[in-house]
CSV table of C-alpha atoms in Angstrom, one decimal:
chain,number,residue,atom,x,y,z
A,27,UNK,CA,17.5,119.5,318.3
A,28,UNK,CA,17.3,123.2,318.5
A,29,UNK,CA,19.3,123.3,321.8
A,30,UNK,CA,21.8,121.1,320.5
A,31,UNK,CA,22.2,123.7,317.2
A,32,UNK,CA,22.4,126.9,319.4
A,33,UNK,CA,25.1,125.0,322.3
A,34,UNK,CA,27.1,124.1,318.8
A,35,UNK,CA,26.6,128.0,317.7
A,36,UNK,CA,28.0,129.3,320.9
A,37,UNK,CA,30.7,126.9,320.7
A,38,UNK,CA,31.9,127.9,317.0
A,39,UNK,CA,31.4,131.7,318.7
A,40,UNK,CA,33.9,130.7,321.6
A,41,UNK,CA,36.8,129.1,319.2
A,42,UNK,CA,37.2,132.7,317.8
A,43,UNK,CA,36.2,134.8,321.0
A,44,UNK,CA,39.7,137.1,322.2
A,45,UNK,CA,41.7,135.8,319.5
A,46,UNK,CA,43.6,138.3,317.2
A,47,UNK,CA,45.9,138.9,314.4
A,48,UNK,CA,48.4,141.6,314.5
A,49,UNK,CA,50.3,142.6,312.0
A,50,UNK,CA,54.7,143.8,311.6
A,51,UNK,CA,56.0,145.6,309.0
A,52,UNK,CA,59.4,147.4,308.5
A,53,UNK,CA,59.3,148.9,305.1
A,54,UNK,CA,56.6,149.5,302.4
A,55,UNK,CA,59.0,150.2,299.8
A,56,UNK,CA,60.6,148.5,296.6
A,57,UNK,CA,64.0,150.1,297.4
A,58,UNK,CA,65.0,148.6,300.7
A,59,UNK,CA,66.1,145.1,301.8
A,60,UNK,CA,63.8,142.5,301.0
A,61,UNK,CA,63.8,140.7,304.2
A,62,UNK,CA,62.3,143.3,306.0
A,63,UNK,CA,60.1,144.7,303.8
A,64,UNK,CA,56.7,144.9,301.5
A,65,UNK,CA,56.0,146.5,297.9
A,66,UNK,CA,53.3,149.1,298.0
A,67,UNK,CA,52.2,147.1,295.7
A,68,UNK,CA,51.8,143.9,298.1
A,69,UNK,CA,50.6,145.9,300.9
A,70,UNK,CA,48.0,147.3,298.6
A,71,UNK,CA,47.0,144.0,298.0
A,72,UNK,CA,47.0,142.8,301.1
A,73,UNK,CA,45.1,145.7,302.9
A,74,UNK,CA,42.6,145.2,300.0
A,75,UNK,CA,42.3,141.8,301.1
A,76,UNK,CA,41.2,142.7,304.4
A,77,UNK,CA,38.7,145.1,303.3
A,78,UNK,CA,37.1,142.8,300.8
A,79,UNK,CA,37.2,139.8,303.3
A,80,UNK,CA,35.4,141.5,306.3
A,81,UNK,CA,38.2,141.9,308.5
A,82,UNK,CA,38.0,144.3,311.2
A,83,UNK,CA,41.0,146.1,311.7
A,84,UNK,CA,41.1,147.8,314.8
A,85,UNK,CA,43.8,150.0,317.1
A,86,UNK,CA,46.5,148.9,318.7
A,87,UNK,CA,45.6,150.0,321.9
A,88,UNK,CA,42.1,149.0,321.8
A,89,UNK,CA,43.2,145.5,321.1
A,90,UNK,CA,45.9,145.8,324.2
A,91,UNK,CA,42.8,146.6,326.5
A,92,UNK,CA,40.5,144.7,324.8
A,93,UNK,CA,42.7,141.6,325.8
A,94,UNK,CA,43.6,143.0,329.4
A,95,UNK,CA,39.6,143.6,330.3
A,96,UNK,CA,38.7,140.2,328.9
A,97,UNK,CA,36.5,141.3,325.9
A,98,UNK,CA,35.8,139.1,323.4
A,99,UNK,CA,36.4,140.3,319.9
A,100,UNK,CA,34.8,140.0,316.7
A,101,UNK,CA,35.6,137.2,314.2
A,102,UNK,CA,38.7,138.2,312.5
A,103,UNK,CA,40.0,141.6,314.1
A,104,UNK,CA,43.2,142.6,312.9
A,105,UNK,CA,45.9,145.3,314.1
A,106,UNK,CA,48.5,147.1,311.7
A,107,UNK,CA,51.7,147.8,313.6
A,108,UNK,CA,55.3,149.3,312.2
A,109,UNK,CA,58.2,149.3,313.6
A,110,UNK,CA,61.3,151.7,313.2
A,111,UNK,CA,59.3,154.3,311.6
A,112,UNK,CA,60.8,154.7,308.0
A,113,UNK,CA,59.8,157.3,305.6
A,114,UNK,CA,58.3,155.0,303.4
A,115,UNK,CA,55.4,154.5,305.6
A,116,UNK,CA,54.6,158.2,305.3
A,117,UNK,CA,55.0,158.3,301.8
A,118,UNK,CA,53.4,154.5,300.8
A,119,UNK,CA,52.1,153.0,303.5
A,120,UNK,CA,50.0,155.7,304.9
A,121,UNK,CA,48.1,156.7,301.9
A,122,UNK,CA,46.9,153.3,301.5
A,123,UNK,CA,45.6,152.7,305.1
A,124,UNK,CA,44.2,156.4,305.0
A,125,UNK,CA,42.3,155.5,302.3
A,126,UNK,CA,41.0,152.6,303.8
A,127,UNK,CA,40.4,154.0,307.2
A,128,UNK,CA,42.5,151.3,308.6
A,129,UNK,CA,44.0,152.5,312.1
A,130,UNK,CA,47.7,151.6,313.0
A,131,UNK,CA,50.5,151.9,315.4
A,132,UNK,CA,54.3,152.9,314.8
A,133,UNK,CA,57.1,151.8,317.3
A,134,UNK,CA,59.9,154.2,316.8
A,135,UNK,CA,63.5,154.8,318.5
A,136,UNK,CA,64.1,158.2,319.6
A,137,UNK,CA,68.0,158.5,318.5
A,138,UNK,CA,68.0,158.4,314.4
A,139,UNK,CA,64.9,160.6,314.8
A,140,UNK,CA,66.6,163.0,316.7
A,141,UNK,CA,70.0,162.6,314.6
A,142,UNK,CA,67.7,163.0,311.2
A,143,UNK,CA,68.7,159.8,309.8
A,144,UNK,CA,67.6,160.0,306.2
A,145,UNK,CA,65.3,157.3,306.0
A,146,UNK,CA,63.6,158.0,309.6
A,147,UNK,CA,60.8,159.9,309.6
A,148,UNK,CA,60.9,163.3,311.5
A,149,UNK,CA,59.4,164.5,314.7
A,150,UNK,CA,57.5,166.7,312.3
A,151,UNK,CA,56.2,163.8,310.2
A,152,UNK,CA,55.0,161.6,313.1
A,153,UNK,CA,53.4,164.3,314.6
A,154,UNK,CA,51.3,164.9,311.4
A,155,UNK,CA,50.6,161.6,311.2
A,156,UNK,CA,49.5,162.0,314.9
A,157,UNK,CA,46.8,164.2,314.4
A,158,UNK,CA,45.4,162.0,311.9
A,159,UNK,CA,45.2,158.7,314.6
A,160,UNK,CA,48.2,157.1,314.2
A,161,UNK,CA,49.7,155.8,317.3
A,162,UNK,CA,52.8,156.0,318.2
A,163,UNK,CA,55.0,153.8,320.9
A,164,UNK,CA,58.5,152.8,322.5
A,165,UNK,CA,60.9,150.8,320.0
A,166,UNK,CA,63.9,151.5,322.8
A,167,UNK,CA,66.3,154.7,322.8
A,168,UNK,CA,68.9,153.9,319.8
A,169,UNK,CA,67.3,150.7,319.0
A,170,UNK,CA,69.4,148.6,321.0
A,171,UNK,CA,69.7,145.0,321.3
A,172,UNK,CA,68.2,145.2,325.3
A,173,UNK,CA,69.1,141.6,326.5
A,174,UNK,CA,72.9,142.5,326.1
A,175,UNK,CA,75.1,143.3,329.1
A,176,UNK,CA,77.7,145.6,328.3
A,177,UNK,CA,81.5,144.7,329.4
A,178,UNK,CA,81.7,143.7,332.8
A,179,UNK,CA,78.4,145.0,333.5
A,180,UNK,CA,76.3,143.7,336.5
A,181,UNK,CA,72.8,142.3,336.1
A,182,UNK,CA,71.7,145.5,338.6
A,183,UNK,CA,73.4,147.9,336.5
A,184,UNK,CA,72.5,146.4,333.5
A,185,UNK,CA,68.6,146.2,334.3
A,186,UNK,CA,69.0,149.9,335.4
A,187,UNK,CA,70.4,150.8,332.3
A,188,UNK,CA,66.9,149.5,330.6
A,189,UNK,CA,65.4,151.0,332.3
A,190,UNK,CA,66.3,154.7,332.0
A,191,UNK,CA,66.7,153.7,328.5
A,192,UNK,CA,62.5,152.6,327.9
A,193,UNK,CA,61.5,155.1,330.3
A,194,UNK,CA,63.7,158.2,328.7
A,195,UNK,CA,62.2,156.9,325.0
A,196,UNK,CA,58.6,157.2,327.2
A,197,UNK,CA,59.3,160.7,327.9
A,198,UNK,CA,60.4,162.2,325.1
A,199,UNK,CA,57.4,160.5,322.9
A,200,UNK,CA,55.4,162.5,325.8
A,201,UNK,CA,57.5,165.5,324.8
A,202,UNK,CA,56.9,165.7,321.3
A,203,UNK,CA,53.7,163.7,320.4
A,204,UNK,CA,51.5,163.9,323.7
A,205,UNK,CA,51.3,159.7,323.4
A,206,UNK,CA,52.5,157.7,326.5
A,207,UNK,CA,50.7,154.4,325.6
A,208,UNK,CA,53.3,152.4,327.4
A,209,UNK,CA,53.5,149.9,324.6
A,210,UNK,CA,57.3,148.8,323.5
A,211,UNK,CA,57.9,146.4,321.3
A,212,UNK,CA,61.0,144.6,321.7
A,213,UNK,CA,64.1,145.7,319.3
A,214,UNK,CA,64.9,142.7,317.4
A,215,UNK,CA,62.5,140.7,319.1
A,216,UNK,CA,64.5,139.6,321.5
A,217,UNK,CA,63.4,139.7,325.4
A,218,UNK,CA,64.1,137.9,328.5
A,219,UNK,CA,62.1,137.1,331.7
A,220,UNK,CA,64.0,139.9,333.4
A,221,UNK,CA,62.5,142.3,330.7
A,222,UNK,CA,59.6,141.1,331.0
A,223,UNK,CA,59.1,141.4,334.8
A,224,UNK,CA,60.5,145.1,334.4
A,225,UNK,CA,57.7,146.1,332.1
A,226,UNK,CA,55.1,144.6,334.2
A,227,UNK,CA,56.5,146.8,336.9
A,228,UNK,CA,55.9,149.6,335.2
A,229,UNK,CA,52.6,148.9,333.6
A,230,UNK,CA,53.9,148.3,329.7
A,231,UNK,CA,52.6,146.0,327.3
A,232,UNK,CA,55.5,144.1,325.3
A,233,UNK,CA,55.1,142.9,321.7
A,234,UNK,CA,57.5,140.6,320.4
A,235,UNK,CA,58.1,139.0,316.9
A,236,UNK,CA,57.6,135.4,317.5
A,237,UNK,CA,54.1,134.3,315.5
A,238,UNK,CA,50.7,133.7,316.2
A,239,UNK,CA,47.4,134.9,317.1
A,240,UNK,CA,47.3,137.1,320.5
A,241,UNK,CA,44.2,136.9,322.6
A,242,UNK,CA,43.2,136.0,326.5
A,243,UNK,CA,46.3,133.1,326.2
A,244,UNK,CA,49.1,135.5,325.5
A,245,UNK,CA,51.8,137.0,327.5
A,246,UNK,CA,51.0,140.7,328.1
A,247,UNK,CA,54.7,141.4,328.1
A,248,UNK,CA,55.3,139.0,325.0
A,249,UNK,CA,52.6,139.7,322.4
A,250,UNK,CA,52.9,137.7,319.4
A,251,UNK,CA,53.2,139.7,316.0
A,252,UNK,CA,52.9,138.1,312.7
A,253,UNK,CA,55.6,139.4,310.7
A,254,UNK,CA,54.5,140.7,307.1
A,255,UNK,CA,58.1,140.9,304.6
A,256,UNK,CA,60.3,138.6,302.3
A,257,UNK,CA,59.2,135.1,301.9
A,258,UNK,CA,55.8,136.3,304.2
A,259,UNK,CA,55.4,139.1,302.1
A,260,UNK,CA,53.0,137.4,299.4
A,261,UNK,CA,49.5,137.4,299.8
A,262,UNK,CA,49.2,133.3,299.6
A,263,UNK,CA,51.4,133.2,303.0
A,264,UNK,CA,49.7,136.1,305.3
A,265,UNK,CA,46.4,134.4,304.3
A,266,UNK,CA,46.5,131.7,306.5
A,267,UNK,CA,47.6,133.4,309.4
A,268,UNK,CA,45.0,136.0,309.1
A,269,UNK,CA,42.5,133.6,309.9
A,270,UNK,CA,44.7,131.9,312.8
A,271,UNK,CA,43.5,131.1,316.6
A,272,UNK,CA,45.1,132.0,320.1
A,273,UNK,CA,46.7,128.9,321.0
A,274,UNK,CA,45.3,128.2,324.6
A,275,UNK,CA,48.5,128.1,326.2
A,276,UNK,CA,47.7,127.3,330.4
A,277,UNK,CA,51.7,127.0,330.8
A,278,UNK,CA,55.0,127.1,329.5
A,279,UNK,CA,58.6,126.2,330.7
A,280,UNK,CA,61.1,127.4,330.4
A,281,UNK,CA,59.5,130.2,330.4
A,282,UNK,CA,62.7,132.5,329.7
A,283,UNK,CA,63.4,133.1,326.7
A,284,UNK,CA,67.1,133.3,326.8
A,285,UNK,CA,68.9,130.4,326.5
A,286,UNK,CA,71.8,129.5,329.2
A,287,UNK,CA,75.6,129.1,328.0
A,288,UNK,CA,75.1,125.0,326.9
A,289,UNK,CA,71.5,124.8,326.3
A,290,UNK,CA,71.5,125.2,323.0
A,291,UNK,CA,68.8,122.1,322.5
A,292,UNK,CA,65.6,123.8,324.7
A,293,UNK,CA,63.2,121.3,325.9
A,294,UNK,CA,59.8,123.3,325.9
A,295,UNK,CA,57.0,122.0,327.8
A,296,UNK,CA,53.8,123.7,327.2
A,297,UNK,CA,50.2,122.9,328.9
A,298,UNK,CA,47.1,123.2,326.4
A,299,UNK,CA,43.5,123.7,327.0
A,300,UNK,CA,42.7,120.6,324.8
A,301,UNK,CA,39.1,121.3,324.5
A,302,UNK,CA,39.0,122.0,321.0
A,303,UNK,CA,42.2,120.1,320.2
A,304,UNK,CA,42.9,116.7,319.1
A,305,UNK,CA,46.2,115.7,320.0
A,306,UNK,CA,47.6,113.5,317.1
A,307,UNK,CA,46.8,117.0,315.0
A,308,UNK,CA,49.1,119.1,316.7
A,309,UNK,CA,52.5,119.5,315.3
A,310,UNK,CA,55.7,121.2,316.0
A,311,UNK,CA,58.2,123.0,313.9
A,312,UNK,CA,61.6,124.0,315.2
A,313,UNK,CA,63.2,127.0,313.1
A,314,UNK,CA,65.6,125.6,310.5
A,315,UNK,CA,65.4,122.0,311.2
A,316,UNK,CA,61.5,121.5,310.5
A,317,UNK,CA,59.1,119.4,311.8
A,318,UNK,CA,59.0,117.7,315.3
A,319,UNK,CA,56.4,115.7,316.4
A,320,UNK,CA,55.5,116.5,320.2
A,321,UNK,CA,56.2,113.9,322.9
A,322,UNK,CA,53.4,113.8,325.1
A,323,UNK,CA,53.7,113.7,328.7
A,324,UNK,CA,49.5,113.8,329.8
A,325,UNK,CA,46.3,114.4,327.8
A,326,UNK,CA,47.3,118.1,327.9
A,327,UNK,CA,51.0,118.3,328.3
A,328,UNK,CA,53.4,117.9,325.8
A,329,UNK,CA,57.3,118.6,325.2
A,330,UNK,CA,59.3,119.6,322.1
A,331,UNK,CA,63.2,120.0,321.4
A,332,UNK,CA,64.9,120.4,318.6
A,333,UNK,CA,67.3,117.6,317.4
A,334,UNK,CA,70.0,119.6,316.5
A,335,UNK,CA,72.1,122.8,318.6
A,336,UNK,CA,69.7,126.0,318.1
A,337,UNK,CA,72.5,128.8,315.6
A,338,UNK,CA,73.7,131.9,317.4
A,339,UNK,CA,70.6,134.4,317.2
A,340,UNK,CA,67.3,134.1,317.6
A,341,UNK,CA,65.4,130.9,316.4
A,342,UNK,CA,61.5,129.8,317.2
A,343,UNK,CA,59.9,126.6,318.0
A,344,UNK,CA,56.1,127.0,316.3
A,345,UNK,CA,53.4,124.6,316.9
A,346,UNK,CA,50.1,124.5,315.4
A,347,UNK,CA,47.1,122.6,315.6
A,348,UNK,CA,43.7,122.5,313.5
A,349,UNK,CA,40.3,123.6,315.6
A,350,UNK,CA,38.2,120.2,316.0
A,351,UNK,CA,35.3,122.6,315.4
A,352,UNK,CA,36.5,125.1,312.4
A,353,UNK,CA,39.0,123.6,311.0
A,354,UNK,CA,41.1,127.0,311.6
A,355,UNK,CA,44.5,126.4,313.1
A,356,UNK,CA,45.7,127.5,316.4
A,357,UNK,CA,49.2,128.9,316.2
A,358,UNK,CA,51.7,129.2,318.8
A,359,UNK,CA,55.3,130.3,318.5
A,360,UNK,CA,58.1,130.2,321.5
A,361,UNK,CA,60.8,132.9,320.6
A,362,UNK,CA,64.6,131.8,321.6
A,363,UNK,CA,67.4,133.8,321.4
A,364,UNK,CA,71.3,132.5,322.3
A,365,UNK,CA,74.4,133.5,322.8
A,366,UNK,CA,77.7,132.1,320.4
A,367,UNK,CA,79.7,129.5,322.9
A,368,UNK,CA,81.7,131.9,324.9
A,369,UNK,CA,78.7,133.9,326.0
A,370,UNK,CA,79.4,136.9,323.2
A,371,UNK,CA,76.9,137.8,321.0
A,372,UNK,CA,76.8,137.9,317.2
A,373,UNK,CA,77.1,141.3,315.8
A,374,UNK,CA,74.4,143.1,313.8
């Protein structure tokens, strides 16, 4: 009886073992767009939340070699990550995780700080918040939608454009900050293979904004985020997630996440660790047409496509499934991103 208690105990200990949440915001502001943003007020809340809940929120890039060396995290670790770098996290966010001795990462882009756009924080700014732990990584040069070729351009020239572009953002966070933590997270969240493949080469981690928990099943170059703004700004939405699972992704195809002139209806085929996964329980959700039920092609194999043409943009297929031991629900998102018909791009 005794053995069979501790084998369930190290069991329950597994389910949770490498799996965590991090964290996106834009803005912590009431005067900006709400789609990308969080009222001090909500974040307040939230971070509260986590404090009073026993979460341990960690940094960034502890988590990043936490996952890399195979370490096995505490229940519920959490990571707080911005991206653009906007005054308002100086002035609303910071407080609030200062006085909550909450660690956390900012992505920035190196043009509106060095243009002194207004609501960019300064090289000044970030360097105070520096000195006080904050870390600071690659968000791109100007911000720049990276999967798009210019006119004409070659995929050679256009990779090599990239490439000086994340590795000239590098240097000059070197320059003024002393960081180089070789973290970029994606602009826009979009990312191909090819990008992918060029950060391994060069030793970066790559976060995207596709959901779900992040842990020994995820991507190095394609980190899942859980973005924190609009409709995923209250409370009553993040609190789910905060308790998520890494999905035990073994495979997935196609594994690119940009979508082909045509194939505008992706078939994804993804291979699960089904250990702790009943099959009939797992369900799919492709973004804007809702719920798909996945076809399954073995007892751990399974495809999903959505029913209708995938909008111009970026779109996500999410699957989740409930742990047969916790009840907690692994989460798994597949970002897509496509171009209109004629292969041109939407503009932003």
């Amino acid at each position: 009886m005794l053995r069979s208690v501790l084998l369930t105990l190290m069991f329950l200990m597994s389910i949770s073992a490498h799996a965590v949440v991090i964290l996106q915001y834009h803005h912590v502001s009431e005067d900006t767009p709400s789609v990308t943003s969080v009222t001090p007020t909500q974040f307040r809340q939230q971070m509260a939340y986590l404090s009073d809940n026993g979460f341990k929120v960690k940094p960034l890039s502890e988590i990043v070699n936490g996952i890399k060396q195979g370490v096995e995290f505490a229940d519920k670790t959490v990571a707080i990550t911005f991206d653009d770098g906007y005054q308002n996290i100086a002035d609303n966010a910071h407080p609030i995780l200062k006085e909550y001795g909450f660690p956390y990462a900012i992505f920035i882009a190196v043009e509106p700080i060095e243009r002194k756009y207004r609501d960019v924080m300064s090289w000044d700014t970030l360097n105070r918040l520096s000195d006080e732990g904050v870390e600071l990584a690659n968000h791109s040069w100007g911000h720049e939608h990276l999967i798009r070729h210019n006119p004409n351009e070659t995929e050679k020239v256009w990779l090599k454009r990239i490439e000086d572009n994340l590795l000239s953002t590098e240097a000059k966070i070197v320059a003024k900050t002393g960081q180089n933590l070789k973290m970029l997270a994606y602009p826009y969240g979009e990312y191909n293979s090819q990008l992918e493949a060029l950060l391994e080469s060069h030793g970066f981690i790559g976060f995207g904004q596709q959901s779900g928990a992040a842990g020994k099943y995820s991507s190095l170059t394609a980190l899942p985020r859980f973005p924190v703004a609009g409709v995923y700004a209250e409370l009553s939405s993040l609190q789910a997630k905060l308790y998520s699972l890494n999905m035990p992704v073994l495979a997935i195809e196609p594994a690119n996440t940009q979508l082909a002139v045509g194939n505008w209806r992706p078939e994804m085929k993804v291979t699960l660790d089904m250990s702790d996964i009943y099959p009939h329980q797992l369900m799919c959700f492709v973004q804007g047409q809702g719920a798909v039920k996945p076809l399954w092609i073995s007892e751990s194999q399974f495809s999903v496509r959505a029913a209708l043409d995938l909008p111009p943009g970026r779109s996500r297929y999410n699957c989740t499934a409930p742990s047969k031991a916790t009840g907690r629900y692994y989460w798994f998102s597949q970002a897509w991103v496509r171009p209109k018909n004629d292969g041109t791009w939407i503009q932003e």
